[in-house]
mmCIF file of C-alpha atoms in Angstrom:
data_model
loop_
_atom_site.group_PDB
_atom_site.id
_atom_site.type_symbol
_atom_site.label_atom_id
_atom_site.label_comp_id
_atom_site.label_asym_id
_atom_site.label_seq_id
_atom_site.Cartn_x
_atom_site.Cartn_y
_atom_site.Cartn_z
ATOM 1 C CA UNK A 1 0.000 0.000 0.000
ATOM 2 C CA UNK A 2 1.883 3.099 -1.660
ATOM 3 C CA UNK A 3 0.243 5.925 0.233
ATOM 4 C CA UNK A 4 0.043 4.349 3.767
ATOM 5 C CA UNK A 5 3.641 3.468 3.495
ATOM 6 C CA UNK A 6 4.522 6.741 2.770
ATOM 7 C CA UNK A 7 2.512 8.660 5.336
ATOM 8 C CA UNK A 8 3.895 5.910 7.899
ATOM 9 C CA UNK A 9 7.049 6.691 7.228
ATOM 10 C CA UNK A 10 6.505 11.187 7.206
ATOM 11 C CA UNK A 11 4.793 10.670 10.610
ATOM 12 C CA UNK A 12 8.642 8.759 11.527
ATOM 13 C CA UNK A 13 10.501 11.691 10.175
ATOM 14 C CA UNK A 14 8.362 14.144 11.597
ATOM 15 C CA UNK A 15 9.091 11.557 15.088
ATOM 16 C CA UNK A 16 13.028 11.751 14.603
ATOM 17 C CA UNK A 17 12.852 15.475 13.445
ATOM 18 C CA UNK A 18 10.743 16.539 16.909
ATOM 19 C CA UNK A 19 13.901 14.158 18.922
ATOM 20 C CA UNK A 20 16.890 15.395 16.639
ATOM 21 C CA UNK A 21 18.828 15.931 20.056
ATOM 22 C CA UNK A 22 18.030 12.153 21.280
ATOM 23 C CA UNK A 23 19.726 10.702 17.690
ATOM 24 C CA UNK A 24 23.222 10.463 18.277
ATOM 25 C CA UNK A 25 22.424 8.583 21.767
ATOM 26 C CA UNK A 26 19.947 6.390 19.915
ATOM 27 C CA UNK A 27 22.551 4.962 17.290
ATOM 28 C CA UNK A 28 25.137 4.333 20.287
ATOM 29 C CA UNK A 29 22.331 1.942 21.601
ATOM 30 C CA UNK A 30 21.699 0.543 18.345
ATOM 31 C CA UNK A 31 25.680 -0.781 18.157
ATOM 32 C CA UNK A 32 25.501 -1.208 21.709
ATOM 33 C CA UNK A 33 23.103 -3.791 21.678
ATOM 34 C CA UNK A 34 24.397 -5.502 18.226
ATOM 35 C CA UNK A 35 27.839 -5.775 19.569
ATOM 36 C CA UNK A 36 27.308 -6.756 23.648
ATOM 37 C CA UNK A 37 28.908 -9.876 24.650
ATOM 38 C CA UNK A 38 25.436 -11.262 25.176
ATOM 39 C CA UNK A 39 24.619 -10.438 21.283
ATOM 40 C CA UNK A 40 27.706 -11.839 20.060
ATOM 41 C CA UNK A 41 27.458 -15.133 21.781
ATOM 42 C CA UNK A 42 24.061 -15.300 21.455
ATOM 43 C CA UNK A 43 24.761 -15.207 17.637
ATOM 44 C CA UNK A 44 27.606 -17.827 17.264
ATOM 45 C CA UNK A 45 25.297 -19.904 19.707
ATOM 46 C CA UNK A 46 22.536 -19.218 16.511
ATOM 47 C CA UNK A 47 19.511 -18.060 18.799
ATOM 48 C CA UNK A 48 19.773 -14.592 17.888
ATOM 49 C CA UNK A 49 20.795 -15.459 14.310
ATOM 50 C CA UNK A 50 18.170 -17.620 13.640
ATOM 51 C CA UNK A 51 15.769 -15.340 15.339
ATOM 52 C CA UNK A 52 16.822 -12.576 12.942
ATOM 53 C CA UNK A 53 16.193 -15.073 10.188
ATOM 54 C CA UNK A 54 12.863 -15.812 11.003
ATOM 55 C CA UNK A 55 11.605 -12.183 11.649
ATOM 56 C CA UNK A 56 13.409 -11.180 8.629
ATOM 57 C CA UNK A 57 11.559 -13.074 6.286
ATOM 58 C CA UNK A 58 8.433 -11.576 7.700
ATOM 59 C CA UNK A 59 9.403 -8.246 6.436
ATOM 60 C CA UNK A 60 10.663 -8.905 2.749
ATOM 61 C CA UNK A 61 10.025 -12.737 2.101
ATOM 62 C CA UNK A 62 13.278 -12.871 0.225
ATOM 63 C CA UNK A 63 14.228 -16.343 -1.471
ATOM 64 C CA UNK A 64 10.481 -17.688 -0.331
ATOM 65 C CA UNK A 65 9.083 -17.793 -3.306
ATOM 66 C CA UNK A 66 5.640 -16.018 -2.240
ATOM 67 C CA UNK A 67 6.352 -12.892 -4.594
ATOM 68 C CA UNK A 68 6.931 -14.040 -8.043
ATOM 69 C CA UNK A 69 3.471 -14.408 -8.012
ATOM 70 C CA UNK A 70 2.597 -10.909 -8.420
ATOM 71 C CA UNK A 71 6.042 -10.271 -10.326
ATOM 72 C CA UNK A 72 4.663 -12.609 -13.098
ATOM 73 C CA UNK A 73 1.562 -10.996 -13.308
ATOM 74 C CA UNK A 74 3.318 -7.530 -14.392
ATOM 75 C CA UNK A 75 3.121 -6.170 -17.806
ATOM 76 C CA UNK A 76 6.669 -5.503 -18.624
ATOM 77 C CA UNK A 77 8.581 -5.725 -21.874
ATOM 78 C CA UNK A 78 11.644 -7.681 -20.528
ATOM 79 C CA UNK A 79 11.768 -9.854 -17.378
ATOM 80 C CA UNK A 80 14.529 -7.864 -15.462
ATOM 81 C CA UNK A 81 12.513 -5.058 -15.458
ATOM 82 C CA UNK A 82 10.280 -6.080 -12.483
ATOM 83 C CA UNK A 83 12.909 -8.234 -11.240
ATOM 84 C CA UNK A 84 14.580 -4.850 -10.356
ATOM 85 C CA UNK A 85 11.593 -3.368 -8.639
ATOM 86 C CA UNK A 86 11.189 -6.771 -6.955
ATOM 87 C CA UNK A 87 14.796 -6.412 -5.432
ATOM 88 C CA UNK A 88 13.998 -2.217 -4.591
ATOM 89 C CA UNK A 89 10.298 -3.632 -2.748
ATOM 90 C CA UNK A 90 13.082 -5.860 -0.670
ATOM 91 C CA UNK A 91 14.609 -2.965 0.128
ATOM 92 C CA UNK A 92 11.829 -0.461 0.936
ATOM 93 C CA UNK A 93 10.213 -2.936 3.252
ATOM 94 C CA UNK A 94 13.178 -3.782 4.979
ATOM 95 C CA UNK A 95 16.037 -1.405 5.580
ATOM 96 C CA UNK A 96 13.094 2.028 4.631
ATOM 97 C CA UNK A 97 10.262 1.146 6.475
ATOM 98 C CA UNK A 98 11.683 -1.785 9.496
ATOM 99 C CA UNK A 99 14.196 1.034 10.245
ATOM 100 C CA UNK A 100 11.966 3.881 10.521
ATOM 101 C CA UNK A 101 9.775 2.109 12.833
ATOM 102 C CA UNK A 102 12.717 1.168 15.298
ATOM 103 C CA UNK A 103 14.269 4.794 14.925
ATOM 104 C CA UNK A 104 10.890 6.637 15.325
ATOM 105 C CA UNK A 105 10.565 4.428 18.466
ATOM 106 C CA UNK A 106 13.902 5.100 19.941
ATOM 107 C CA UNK A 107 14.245 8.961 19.449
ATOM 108 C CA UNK A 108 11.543 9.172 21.373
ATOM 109 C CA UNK A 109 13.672 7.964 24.419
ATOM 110 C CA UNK A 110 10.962 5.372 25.551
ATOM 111 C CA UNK A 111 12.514 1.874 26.257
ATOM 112 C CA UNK A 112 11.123 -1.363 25.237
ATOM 113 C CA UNK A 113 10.628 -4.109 28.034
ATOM 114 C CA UNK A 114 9.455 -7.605 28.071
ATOM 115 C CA UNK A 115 5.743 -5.731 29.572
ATOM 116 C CA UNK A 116 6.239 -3.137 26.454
ATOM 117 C CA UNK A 117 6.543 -4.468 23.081
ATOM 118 C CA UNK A 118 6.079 -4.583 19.522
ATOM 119 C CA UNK A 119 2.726 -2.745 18.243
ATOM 120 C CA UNK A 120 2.128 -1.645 21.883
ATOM 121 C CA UNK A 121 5.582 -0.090 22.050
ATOM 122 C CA UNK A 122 5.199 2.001 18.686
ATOM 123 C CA UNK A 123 1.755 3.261 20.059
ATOM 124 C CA UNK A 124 3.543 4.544 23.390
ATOM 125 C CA UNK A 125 6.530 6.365 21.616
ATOM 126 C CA UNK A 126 3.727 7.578 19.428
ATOM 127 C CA UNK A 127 1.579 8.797 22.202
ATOM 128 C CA UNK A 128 4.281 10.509 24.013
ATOM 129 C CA UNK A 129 4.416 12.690 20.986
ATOM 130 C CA UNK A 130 0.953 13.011 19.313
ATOM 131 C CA UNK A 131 -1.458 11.998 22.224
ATOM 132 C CA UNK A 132 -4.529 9.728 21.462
ATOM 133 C CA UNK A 133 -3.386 10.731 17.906
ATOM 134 C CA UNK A 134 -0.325 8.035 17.567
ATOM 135 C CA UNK A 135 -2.430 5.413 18.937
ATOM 136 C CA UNK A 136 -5.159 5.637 16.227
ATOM 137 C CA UNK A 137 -2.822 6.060 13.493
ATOM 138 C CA UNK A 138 -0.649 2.964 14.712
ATOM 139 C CA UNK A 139 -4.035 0.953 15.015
ATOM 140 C CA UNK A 140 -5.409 2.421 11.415
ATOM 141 C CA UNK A 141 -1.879 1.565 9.862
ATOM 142 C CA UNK A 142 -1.567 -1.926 11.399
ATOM 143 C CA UNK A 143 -5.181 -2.665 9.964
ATOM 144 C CA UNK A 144 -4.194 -1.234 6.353
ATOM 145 C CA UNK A 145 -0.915 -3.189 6.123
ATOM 146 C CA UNK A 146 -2.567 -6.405 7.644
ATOM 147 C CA UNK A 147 -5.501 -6.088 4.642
ATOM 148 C CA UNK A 148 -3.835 -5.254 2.109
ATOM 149 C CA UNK A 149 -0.983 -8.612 2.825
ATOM 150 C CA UNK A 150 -4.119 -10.854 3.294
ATOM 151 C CA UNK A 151 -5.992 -9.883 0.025
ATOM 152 C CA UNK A 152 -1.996 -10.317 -1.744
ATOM 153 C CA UNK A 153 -1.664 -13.540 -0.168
ATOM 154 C CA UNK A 154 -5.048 -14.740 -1.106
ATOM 155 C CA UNK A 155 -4.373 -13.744 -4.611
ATOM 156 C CA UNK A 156 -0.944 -15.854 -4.402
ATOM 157 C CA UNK A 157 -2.328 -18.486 -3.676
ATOM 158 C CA UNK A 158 -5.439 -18.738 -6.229
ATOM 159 C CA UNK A 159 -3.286 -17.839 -8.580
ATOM 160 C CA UNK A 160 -1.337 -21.094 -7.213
ATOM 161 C CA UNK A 161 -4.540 -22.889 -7.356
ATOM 162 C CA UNK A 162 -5.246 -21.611 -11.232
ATOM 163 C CA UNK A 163 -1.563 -22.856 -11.900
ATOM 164 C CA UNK A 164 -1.967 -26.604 -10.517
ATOM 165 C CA UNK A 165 -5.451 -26.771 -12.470
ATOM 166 C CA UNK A 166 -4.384 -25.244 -15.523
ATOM 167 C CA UNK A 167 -6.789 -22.370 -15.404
ATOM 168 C CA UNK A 168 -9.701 -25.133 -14.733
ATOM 169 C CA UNK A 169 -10.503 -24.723 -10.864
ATOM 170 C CA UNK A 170 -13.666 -26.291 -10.384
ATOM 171 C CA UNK A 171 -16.192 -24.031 -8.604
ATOM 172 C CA UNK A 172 -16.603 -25.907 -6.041
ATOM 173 C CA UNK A 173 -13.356 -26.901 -4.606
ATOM 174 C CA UNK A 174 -12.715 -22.480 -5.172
ATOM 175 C CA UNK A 175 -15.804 -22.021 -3.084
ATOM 176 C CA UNK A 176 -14.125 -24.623 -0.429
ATOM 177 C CA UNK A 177 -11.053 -22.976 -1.022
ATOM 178 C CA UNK A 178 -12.104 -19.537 -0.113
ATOM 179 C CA UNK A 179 -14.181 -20.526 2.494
ATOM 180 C CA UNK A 180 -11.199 -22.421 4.220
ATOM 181 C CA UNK A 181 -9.121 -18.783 3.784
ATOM 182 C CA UNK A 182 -11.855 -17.082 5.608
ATOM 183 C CA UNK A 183 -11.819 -19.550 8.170
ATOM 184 C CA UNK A 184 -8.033 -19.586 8.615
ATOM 185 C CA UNK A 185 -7.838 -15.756 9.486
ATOM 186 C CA UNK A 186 -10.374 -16.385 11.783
ATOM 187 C CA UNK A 187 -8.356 -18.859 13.578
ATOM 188 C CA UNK A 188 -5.452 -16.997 13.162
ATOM 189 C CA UNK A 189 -6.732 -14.225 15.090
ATOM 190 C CA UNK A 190 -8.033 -16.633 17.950
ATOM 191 C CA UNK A 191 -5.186 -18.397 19.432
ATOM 192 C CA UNK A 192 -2.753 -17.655 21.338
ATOM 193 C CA UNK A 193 0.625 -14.951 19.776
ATOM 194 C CA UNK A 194 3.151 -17.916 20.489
ATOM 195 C CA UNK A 195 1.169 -20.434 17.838
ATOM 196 C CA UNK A 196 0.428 -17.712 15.292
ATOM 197 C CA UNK A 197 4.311 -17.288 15.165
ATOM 198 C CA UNK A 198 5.606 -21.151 15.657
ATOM 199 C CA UNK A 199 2.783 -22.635 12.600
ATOM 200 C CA UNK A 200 3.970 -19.257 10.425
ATOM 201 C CA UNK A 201 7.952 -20.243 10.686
ATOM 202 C CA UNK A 202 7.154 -23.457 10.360
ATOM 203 C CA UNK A 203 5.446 -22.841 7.204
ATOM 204 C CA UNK A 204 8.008 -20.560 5.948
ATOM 205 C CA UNK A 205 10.165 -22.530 6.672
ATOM 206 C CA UNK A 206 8.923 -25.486 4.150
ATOM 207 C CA UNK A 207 8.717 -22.259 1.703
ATOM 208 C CA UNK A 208 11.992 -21.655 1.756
ATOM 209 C CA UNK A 209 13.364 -25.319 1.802
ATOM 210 C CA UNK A 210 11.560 -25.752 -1.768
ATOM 211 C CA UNK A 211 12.223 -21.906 -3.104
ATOM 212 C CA UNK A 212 16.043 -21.787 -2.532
ATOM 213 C CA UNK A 213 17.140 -24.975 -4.311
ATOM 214 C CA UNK A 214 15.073 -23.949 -7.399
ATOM 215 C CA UNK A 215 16.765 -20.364 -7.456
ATOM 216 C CA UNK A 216 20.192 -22.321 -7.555
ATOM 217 C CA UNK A 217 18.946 -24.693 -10.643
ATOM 218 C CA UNK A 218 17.242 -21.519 -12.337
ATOM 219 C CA UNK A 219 20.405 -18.381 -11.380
ATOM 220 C CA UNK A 220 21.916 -19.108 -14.689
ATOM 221 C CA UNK A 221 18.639 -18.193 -17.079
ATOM 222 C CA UNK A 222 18.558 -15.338 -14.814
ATOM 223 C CA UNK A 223 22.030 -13.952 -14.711
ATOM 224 C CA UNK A 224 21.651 -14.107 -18.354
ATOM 225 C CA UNK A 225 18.633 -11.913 -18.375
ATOM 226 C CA UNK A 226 19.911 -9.407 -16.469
ATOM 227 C CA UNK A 227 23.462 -9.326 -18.377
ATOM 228 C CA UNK A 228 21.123 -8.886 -21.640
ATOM 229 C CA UNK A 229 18.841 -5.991 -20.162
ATOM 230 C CA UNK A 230 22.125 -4.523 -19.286
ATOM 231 C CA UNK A 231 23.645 -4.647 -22.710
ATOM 232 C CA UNK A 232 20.169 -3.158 -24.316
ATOM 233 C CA UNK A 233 20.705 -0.420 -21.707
ATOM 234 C CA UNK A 234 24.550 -0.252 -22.586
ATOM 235 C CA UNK A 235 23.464 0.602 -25.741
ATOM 236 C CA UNK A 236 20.761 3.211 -25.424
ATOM 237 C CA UNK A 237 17.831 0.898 -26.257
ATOM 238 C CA UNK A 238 15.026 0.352 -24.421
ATOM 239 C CA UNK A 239 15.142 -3.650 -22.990
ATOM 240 C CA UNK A 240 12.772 -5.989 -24.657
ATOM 241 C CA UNK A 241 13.067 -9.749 -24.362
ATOM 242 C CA UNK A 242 12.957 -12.518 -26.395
ATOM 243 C CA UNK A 243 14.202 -16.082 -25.247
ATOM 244 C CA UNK A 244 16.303 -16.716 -27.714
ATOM 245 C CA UNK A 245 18.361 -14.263 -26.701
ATOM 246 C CA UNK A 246 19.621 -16.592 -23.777
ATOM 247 C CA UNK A 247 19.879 -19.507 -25.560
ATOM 248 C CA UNK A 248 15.987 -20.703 -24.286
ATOM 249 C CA UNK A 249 14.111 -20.597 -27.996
ATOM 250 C CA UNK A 250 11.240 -23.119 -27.545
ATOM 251 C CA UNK A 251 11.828 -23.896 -23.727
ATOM 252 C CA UNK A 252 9.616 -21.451 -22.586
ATOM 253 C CA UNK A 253 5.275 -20.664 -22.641
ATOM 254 C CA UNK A 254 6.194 -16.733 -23.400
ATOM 255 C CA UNK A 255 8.569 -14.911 -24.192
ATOM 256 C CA UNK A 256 9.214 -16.377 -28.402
#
């Protein structure tokens, strides 16, 4: 969601602008904490590492395989094309948004604790600067962000659904299908925090396991995709593809 990202992350700046004096301290923390004893043995222990992992995935889903969904779906003239934008979105929801949350949250000098955290904590720091104000925002962002990714991930995976039945999905087994969706957030929303997060890494989890050995068989097509959008730039032409140009002439359902 465009807008709502970008209003989320004025209302930050506006955050870190009205605690300019608390920055400096807030960045010592930041290396504080990533390079305590604690942290670093935590990490060659692989607690905090994995941790990081898991979390991290959450943000930008890189290497899960959920995305190329909606990347196929784009109207582009050559393949790169949105596989750049898919590599910026990586980036935006990561290191752009993830970071302006913790540093709007830690200018404001209000410490997390194991009794303050995660949404709760961004709707104190909030509060301490805009009143009743950051809470509703923080409440009507979370409730934007959390649509929007369930209508994306419903579309991922009835696309899926198209996919395995060749564009034939009975009616039936779609109206079971979207039924079962409806019941899943449901359930998701009803037990407890600790089995929402445990089933979604597991999940994940057997995501990633069959993404990341197909993106090692498939890196060559790709490399040479992006070395012949490069060479199209290179030489002032705009990028279109055709598969022969890789040396994949009849080995693919588009592209010829």
């Amino acid at each position: 969601m465009p807008l709502m990202s970008i209003l989320y992350i004025g209302v930050a700046l506006v955050v870190m602008a009205m605690n300019i004096g608390n920055i400096p301290n807030m960045f010592v923390e930041i290396f504080r904490g990533a390079f305590d004893f604690e942290a670093i043995f935590g990490g060659f222990a692989g607690s905090a590492l994995m941790y990081g992992i898991k979390r991290g995935l959450y943000s930008n889903e890189a290497g899960m395989g959920s995305a190329p969904n909606a990347a196929a779906s784009a109207d582009v003239a050559h393949p790169a094309t949105q596989g750049l934008v898919q590599m910026l979105s990586v980036f935006l929801d990561t290191i752009v948004i993830c970071s302006a949350t913790a540093f709007m949250c830690m200018s404001t000098g209000i410490d997390a604790d194991a009794k303050l955290a995660g949404i709760p904590y961004v709707q104190k720091a909030l509060e301490s600067q805009f009143g009743s104000f950051g809470e509703v925002f923080i409440v009507v962002a979370m409730v934007l962000f959390a649509f929007t990714t369930l209508i994306g991930n419903y579309y991922y995976c009835e696309g899926c659904l198209k996919n395995i039945t060749r564009n034939r999905v009975p009616r039936a087994l779609l109206l079971v299908f979207r039924i079962a969706s409806t019941v899943l957030v449901l359930v998701g929303s009803c037990i407890s925090m600790g089995l929402a997060w445990d089933t979604a890494d597991l999940l994940q989890a057997m995501m990633v396991i069959i993404n990341i050995p197909v993106i090692l068989i498939l890196w060559k097509p790709a490399i040479a995709a992006l070395r012949d959008y490069e060479r199209q730039r290179a030489a002032g032409k705009k990028p279109t593809f055709k598969a022969a140009n890789i040396g994949l002439a009849g080995k693919t359902d588009c592209w010829n």
